[in-house]
Amino acid sequence: TIAQATKKSPPYTASMERIYNLLDQGDLANANREAMMFIEDHGNKLAFAHGYRGMLIACMREVDIRRKFEDSVFIEPCDFHVFESSRVLELWLTKDDPDLTSIFSLRDAESYLRKALVLDPGIDMFRAFHIQVLIALGMVEQARNELETYYRDHPDIHILRMLISVDSRDTLGQQERYLEYFEKDPYAPAESFQATLERITASIDQTTDTRLVERILKIVVDRIELGGYGEETSWRCFEDLLSRLKKHGHWVPVKLIMKERIGWWESFYFSNANSLYKEFDSLGLELRRRCRDLLLSDSNIDMDD
């Protein structure tokens, strides 16, 4: 059975496993030699060989990468985790040979990783490494372009998060990406959701397209209905958005979206008799009262018109 399984596996599987095991043991010196032999044994034409070599060097330069990310004007330190999509990154902490780690540069890592992706663009495991090395080298525009191309071909939420993280401090410049992210993941972290929605909401004025207003409102309403009803963040964003829409004459989208909801929202979210209210603290109750007042006050459009 083992012999049959081996015949079905690529002939380089054993080399890959040796490199991984050496990394796992913290033996970078032998992992380095094995990686060089891996490339040479396959005539410099095997994507996995170059990719593993690039990953190894990235592991050696972990301190440099983290420092560059922390100093970056583009990436928030808390966003670094979105690039850590592989357990291999845990091996960065196993370095035990300062001399070995100093003889390779991030440019070496970028070169090997780029070669791997040229030889086989479909190997996703090397792409996150390549992108973070590009960012660490200050090649942010190239990293962004690579991510955008990758996301067009593979519209996965994890890739979208990586793309957002490259420019995470530019909320309005990335408004479309953030809205798409919140549509894909209505359970996005509360802190990120609130901070982003506050900035987007504050940008709404009389000239804002009605379709965009409807889209933003639907995102907040969906978050409440899909489980965020007990979350202070959701109601605070809802209150801010309603106030802004009322101020700038965008109440018609509110009426359209809430007309079929206001009846059951009244009994489900706004009624003191509902058992859900036992979960709310005084601030949560006050937020809901203010949202209800905004929706139903005489100064607004009658929801039943």
CSV table of C-alpha atoms in Angstrom, one decimal:
chain,number,residue,atom,x,y,z
A,1,THR,CA,0.0,0.0,0.0
A,2,ILE,CA,2.8,2.4,0.9
A,3,ALA,CA,4.6,1.6,-2.4
A,4,GLN,CA,1.4,2.3,-4.4
A,5,ALA,CA,0.8,5.6,-2.5
A,6,THR,CA,4.4,6.7,-3.2
A,7,LYS,CA,4.0,6.0,-6.9
A,8,LYS,CA,1.0,8.2,-7.0
A,9,SER,CA,2.8,11.1,-5.2
A,10,PRO,CA,5.1,13.6,-7.0
A,11,PRO,CA,8.7,12.4,-6.9
A,12,TYR,CA,9.7,15.5,-4.9
A,13,THR,CA,7.3,14.9,-2.0
A,14,ALA,CA,10.0,13.4,0.1
A,15,SER,CA,12.2,16.5,-0.3
A,16,MET,CA,9.4,18.8,0.7
A,17,GLU,CA,8.7,16.7,3.8
A,18,ARG,CA,12.4,16.7,4.8
A,19,ILE,CA,12.6,20.5,4.4
A,20,TYR,CA,9.4,21.0,6.5
A,21,ASN,CA,10.6,18.6,9.2
A,22,LEU,CA,13.9,20.4,9.5
A,23,LEU,CA,12.2,23.7,9.8
A,24,ASP,CA,9.9,22.2,12.4
A,25,GLN,CA,12.9,21.2,14.4
A,26,GLY,CA,14.5,24.6,14.1
A,27,ASP,CA,17.4,23.2,12.0
A,28,LEU,CA,17.7,26.0,9.5
A,29,ALA,CA,21.2,25.1,8.4
A,30,ASN,CA,20.2,21.7,7.1
A,31,ALA,CA,16.9,23.0,5.9
A,32,ASN,CA,18.8,25.5,3.8
A,33,ARG,CA,21.1,22.9,2.3
A,34,GLU,CA,18.1,20.6,1.6
A,35,ALA,CA,16.3,23.5,-0.2
A,36,MET,CA,19.3,24.2,-2.4
A,37,MET,CA,19.6,20.6,-3.4
A,38,PHE,CA,15.9,20.5,-4.0
A,39,ILE,CA,16.3,23.3,-6.6
A,40,GLU,CA,19.3,21.8,-8.3
A,41,ASP,CA,17.9,18.3,-8.4
A,42,HIS,CA,15.0,19.5,-10.5
A,43,GLY,CA,16.9,21.6,-13.0
A,44,ASN,CA,15.8,24.9,-11.6
A,45,LYS,CA,12.4,24.4,-13.1
A,46,LEU,CA,10.2,23.2,-10.2
A,47,ALA,CA,7.9,25.8,-8.7
A,48,PHE,CA,7.8,24.0,-5.3
A,49,ALA,CA,11.5,24.0,-5.0
A,50,HIS,CA,11.8,27.8,-5.5
A,51,GLY,CA,8.8,28.4,-3.3
A,52,TYR,CA,10.1,26.4,-0.4
A,53,ARG,CA,13.5,28.2,-0.7
A,54,GLY,CA,11.7,31.6,-0.7
A,55,MET,CA,9.6,30.6,2.4
A,56,LEU,CA,12.7,29.4,4.2
A,57,ILE,CA,14.5,32.8,3.7
A,58,ALA,CA,11.3,34.6,4.7
A,59,CYS,CA,11.4,32.6,7.9
A,60,MET,CA,15.0,33.6,8.5
A,61,ARG,CA,14.1,37.3,8.0
A,62,GLU,CA,11.1,37.2,10.2
A,63,VAL,CA,12.4,40.0,12.4
A,64,ASP,CA,12.8,42.3,9.4
A,65,ILE,CA,9.4,41.5,8.1
A,66,ARG,CA,7.6,42.2,11.4
A,67,ARG,CA,9.6,45.5,11.9
A,68,LYS,CA,8.7,46.7,8.4
A,69,PHE,CA,5.0,45.9,9.0
A,70,GLU,CA,5.0,47.7,12.3
A,71,ASP,CA,6.6,50.7,10.7
A,72,SER,CA,4.4,50.7,7.6
A,73,VAL,CA,2.1,53.7,7.0
A,74,PHE,CA,-0.2,51.3,5.1
A,75,ILE,CA,-0.8,48.4,7.4
A,76,GLU,CA,-2.1,48.5,10.9
A,77,PRO,CA,-0.1,46.2,13.2
A,78,CYS,CA,-3.3,44.3,14.2
A,79,ASP,CA,-3.9,43.5,10.5
A,80,PHE,CA,-0.7,41.4,10.2
A,81,HIS,CA,-2.5,38.3,11.2
A,82,VAL,CA,-4.5,38.2,7.9
A,83,PHE,CA,-1.3,37.2,6.1
A,84,GLU,CA,-0.6,34.3,8.5
A,85,SER,CA,-2.6,31.7,6.6
A,86,SER,CA,-0.2,28.8,7.1
A,87,ARG,CA,1.2,27.0,10.1
A,88,VAL,CA,4.6,27.4,8.5
A,89,LEU,CA,4.6,31.0,9.9
A,90,GLU,CA,4.7,29.5,13.4
A,91,LEU,CA,8.2,28.2,12.5
A,92,TRP,CA,9.6,31.7,12.3
A,93,LEU,CA,10.1,31.6,16.1
A,94,THR,CA,12.4,28.5,15.8
A,95,LYS,CA,15.4,30.4,14.4
A,96,ASP,CA,18.5,29.4,16.3
A,97,ASP,CA,21.4,30.4,14.0
A,98,PRO,CA,22.0,34.2,13.8
A,99,ASP,CA,24.8,33.7,11.3
A,100,LEU,CA,22.7,31.8,8.9
A,101,THR,CA,19.8,34.2,9.2
A,102,SER,CA,22.0,37.1,8.3
A,103,ILE,CA,23.4,35.8,5.0
A,104,PHE,CA,20.1,36.0,3.1
A,105,SER,CA,18.0,39.0,2.3
A,106,LEU,CA,14.4,39.7,1.7
A,107,ARG,CA,15.2,40.3,-1.9
A,108,ASP,CA,16.5,36.7,-2.1
A,109,ALA,CA,13.2,35.6,-0.7
A,110,GLU,CA,11.2,37.7,-3.1
A,111,SER,CA,13.2,36.4,-6.1
A,112,TYR,CA,12.6,32.7,-5.2
A,113,LEU,CA,8.9,33.3,-4.4
A,114,ARG,CA,8.4,35.2,-7.7
A,115,LYS,CA,10.1,32.5,-9.6
A,116,ALA,CA,7.8,29.9,-8.0
A,117,LEU,CA,4.7,31.8,-9.0
A,118,VAL,CA,5.9,32.4,-12.5
A,119,LEU,CA,6.5,28.6,-12.9
A,120,ASP,CA,3.1,27.8,-11.4
A,121,PRO,CA,0.7,30.7,-10.7
A,122,GLY,CA,-1.8,28.3,-9.1
A,123,ILE,CA,0.3,27.5,-6.0
A,124,ASP,CA,-1.6,29.6,-3.5
A,125,MET,CA,0.6,28.7,-0.5
A,126,PHE,CA,3.4,30.9,-1.7
A,127,ARG,CA,1.4,33.9,-2.7
A,128,ALA,CA,0.8,35.3,0.9
A,129,PHE,CA,4.5,34.9,1.6
A,130,HIS,CA,5.4,36.8,-1.6
A,131,ILE,CA,3.0,39.6,-0.9
A,132,GLN,CA,4.2,40.2,2.6
A,133,VAL,CA,7.8,40.2,1.5
A,134,LEU,CA,6.9,42.7,-1.2
A,135,ILE,CA,5.4,45.0,1.4
A,136,ALA,CA,8.4,44.5,3.7
A,137,LEU,CA,10.6,45.6,0.8
A,138,GLY,CA,8.4,48.8,0.3
A,139,MET,CA,7.0,47.5,-3.0
A,140,VAL,CA,3.4,48.2,-1.8
A,141,GLU,CA,2.0,49.1,-5.2
A,142,GLN,CA,3.2,45.8,-6.7
A,143,ALA,CA,1.8,43.9,-3.7
A,144,ARG,CA,-1.5,45.6,-4.2
A,145,ASN,CA,-1.6,44.9,-7.9
A,146,GLU,CA,-0.8,41.2,-7.3
A,147,LEU,CA,-3.6,41.0,-4.8
A,148,GLU,CA,-6.1,42.7,-7.0
A,149,THR,CA,-5.3,40.3,-9.9
A,150,TYR,CA,-5.5,37.4,-7.5
A,151,TYR,CA,-8.8,38.5,-6.1
A,152,ARG,CA,-10.4,38.9,-9.5
A,153,ASP,CA,-9.6,35.3,-10.3
A,154,HIS,CA,-10.4,34.0,-6.8
A,155,PRO,CA,-13.0,36.2,-5.1
A,156,ASP,CA,-12.4,34.7,-1.6
A,157,ILE,CA,-13.0,36.7,1.5
A,158,HIS,CA,-9.6,35.9,3.0
A,159,ILE,CA,-7.9,37.5,-0.1
A,160,LEU,CA,-10.2,40.5,0.2
A,161,ARG,CA,-9.1,40.9,3.8
A,162,MET,CA,-5.5,40.8,2.7
A,163,LEU,CA,-6.2,43.4,0.0
A,164,ILE,CA,-7.9,45.7,2.5
A,165,SER,CA,-5.1,45.3,5.0
A,166,VAL,CA,-2.5,46.7,2.5
A,167,ASP,CA,-4.3,50.1,2.7
A,168,SER,CA,-6.2,49.6,6.0
A,169,ARG,CA,-5.8,53.3,7.0
A,170,ASP,CA,-7.4,54.6,3.8
A,171,THR,CA,-11.0,53.8,4.6
A,172,LEU,CA,-12.7,56.1,2.1
A,173,GLY,CA,-10.3,55.1,-0.7
A,174,GLN,CA,-11.2,51.5,-0.1
A,175,GLN,CA,-14.9,52.1,0.5
A,176,GLU,CA,-16.0,49.5,-2.2
A,177,ARG,CA,-13.7,46.9,-0.7
A,178,TYR,CA,-15.0,47.4,2.8
A,179,LEU,CA,-18.6,47.3,1.8
A,180,GLU,CA,-18.0,44.1,-0.1
A,181,TYR,CA,-16.2,42.6,2.9
A,182,PHE,CA,-19.1,43.5,5.2
A,183,GLU,CA,-21.6,42.0,2.7
A,184,LYS,CA,-19.6,38.8,2.6
A,185,ASP,CA,-19.1,38.7,6.3
A,186,PRO,CA,-21.9,40.3,8.4
A,187,TYR,CA,-20.0,38.9,11.5
A,188,ALA,CA,-16.9,41.0,10.9
A,189,PRO,CA,-15.1,42.1,14.2
A,190,ALA,CA,-17.2,44.7,15.9
A,191,GLU,CA,-14.3,47.2,16.4
A,192,SER,CA,-13.4,47.1,12.7
A,193,PHE,CA,-17.0,47.3,11.7
A,194,GLN,CA,-17.8,50.3,13.8
A,195,ALA,CA,-14.7,52.3,13.0
A,196,THR,CA,-15.1,51.8,9.3
A,197,LEU,CA,-18.9,52.5,9.2
A,198,GLU,CA,-18.4,55.7,11.2
A,199,ARG,CA,-16.0,57.0,8.6
A,200,ILE,CA,-18.2,55.9,5.7
A,201,THR,CA,-21.3,57.3,7.3
A,202,ALA,CA,-19.6,60.7,8.0
A,203,SER,CA,-18.9,61.0,4.3
A,204,ILE,CA,-22.6,60.9,3.3
A,205,ASP,CA,-24.1,64.2,2.2
A,206,GLN,CA,-26.9,65.4,-0.1
A,207,THR,CA,-25.0,64.3,-3.2
A,208,THR,CA,-24.4,60.7,-2.1
A,209,ASP,CA,-25.9,58.2,-4.6
A,210,THR,CA,-29.1,56.7,-3.3
A,211,ARG,CA,-28.0,53.2,-4.3
A,212,LEU,CA,-24.9,53.6,-2.1
A,213,VAL,CA,-27.1,54.8,0.8
A,214,GLU,CA,-29.3,51.7,0.4
A,215,ARG,CA,-26.3,49.4,0.3
A,216,ILE,CA,-24.8,50.8,3.5
A,217,LEU,CA,-28.2,50.7,5.3
A,218,LYS,CA,-28.8,47.1,4.2
A,219,ILE,CA,-25.3,46.1,5.6
A,220,VAL,CA,-26.2,47.5,9.0
A,221,VAL,CA,-29.7,46.1,9.1
A,222,ASP,CA,-28.4,42.7,8.1
A,223,ARG,CA,-25.8,42.7,10.8
A,224,ILE,CA,-28.6,43.4,13.4
A,225,GLU,CA,-30.9,40.7,12.0
A,226,LEU,CA,-28.2,38.0,11.6
A,227,GLY,CA,-27.3,38.1,15.2
A,228,GLY,CA,-26.0,41.5,16.1
A,229,TYR,CA,-29.2,42.6,17.8
A,230,GLY,CA,-27.5,42.2,21.2
A,231,GLU,CA,-24.4,44.1,20.1
A,232,GLU,CA,-24.0,47.7,21.0
A,233,THR,CA,-21.8,48.4,18.0
A,234,SER,CA,-24.6,47.5,15.5
A,235,TRP,CA,-27.2,49.8,17.1
A,236,ARG,CA,-24.7,52.6,17.5
A,237,CYS,CA,-23.9,52.4,13.8
A,238,PHE,CA,-27.6,52.2,13.0
A,239,GLU,CA,-28.4,55.3,15.0
A,240,ASP,CA,-25.5,57.3,13.5
A,241,LEU,CA,-26.6,56.2,10.0
A,242,LEU,CA,-30.3,57.1,10.5
A,243,SER,CA,-29.3,60.5,11.9
A,244,ARG,CA,-27.1,61.2,9.0
A,245,LEU,CA,-29.6,60.1,6.4
A,246,LYS,CA,-32.3,62.2,8.0
A,247,LYS,CA,-30.1,65.3,8.1
A,248,HIS,CA,-29.1,65.0,4.4
A,249,GLY,CA,-32.5,64.1,3.0
A,250,HIS,CA,-32.0,60.4,2.4
A,251,TRP,CA,-35.0,59.1,4.3
A,252,VAL,CA,-36.7,57.4,1.3
A,253,PRO,CA,-34.2,54.5,1.3
A,254,VAL,CA,-34.9,54.0,5.0
A,255,LYS,CA,-38.6,53.8,4.3
A,256,LEU,CA,-38.1,51.3,1.5
A,257,ILE,CA,-35.8,49.0,3.5
A,258,MET,CA,-37.7,49.3,6.9
A,259,LYS,CA,-41.3,49.2,5.6
A,260,GLU,CA,-41.6,45.4,5.8
A,261,ARG,CA,-39.6,45.2,8.9
A,262,ILE,CA,-40.9,47.9,11.2
A,263,GLY,CA,-43.9,45.8,12.4
A,264,TRP,CA,-41.9,42.9,13.7
A,265,TRP,CA,-38.9,45.0,14.8
A,266,GLU,CA,-41.4,46.9,17.0
A,267,SER,CA,-42.3,43.7,18.9
A,268,PHE,CA,-39.0,41.8,18.5
A,269,TYR,CA,-36.3,44.5,19.1
A,270,PHE,CA,-38.2,47.4,20.7
A,271,SER,CA,-40.7,45.8,23.0
A,272,ASN,CA,-40.0,45.8,26.7
A,273,ALA,CA,-42.0,42.6,26.9
A,274,ASN,CA,-39.5,40.7,24.7
A,275,SER,CA,-37.2,38.3,26.7
A,276,LEU,CA,-34.3,39.6,24.6
A,277,TYR,CA,-34.4,42.8,26.7
A,278,LYS,CA,-33.0,40.8,29.6
A,279,GLU,CA,-29.7,40.6,27.7
A,280,PHE,CA,-29.4,44.4,27.3
A,281,ASP,CA,-27.7,46.8,29.7
A,282,SER,CA,-29.0,50.3,30.2
A,283,LEU,CA,-26.9,51.7,27.4
A,284,GLY,CA,-28.1,49.1,25.0
A,285,LEU,CA,-31.7,49.8,25.9
A,286,GLU,CA,-31.2,53.5,25.4
A,287,LEU,CA,-29.6,53.0,22.0
A,288,ARG,CA,-32.6,51.0,20.9
A,289,ARG,CA,-35.0,53.6,22.1
A,290,ARG,CA,-33.2,56.3,20.2
A,291,CYS,CA,-33.2,54.2,17.0
A,292,ARG,CA,-37.0,53.5,17.4
A,293,ASP,CA,-37.6,57.3,17.9
A,294,LEU,CA,-35.7,58.1,14.7
A,295,LEU,CA,-37.7,55.5,12.8
A,296,LEU,CA,-41.2,56.4,14.1
A,297,SER,CA,-41.1,60.0,15.2
A,298,ASP,CA,-43.7,62.4,13.7
A,299,SER,CA,-40.9,64.5,12.2
A,300,ASN,CA,-40.0,61.7,9.8
A,301,ILE,CA,-41.8,60.1,6.9
A,302,ASP,CA,-44.6,57.9,8.1
A,303,MET,CA,-43.4,54.3,7.6
A,304,ASP,CA,-46.9,53.3,6.7
A,305,ASP,CA,-47.4,55.9,3.8
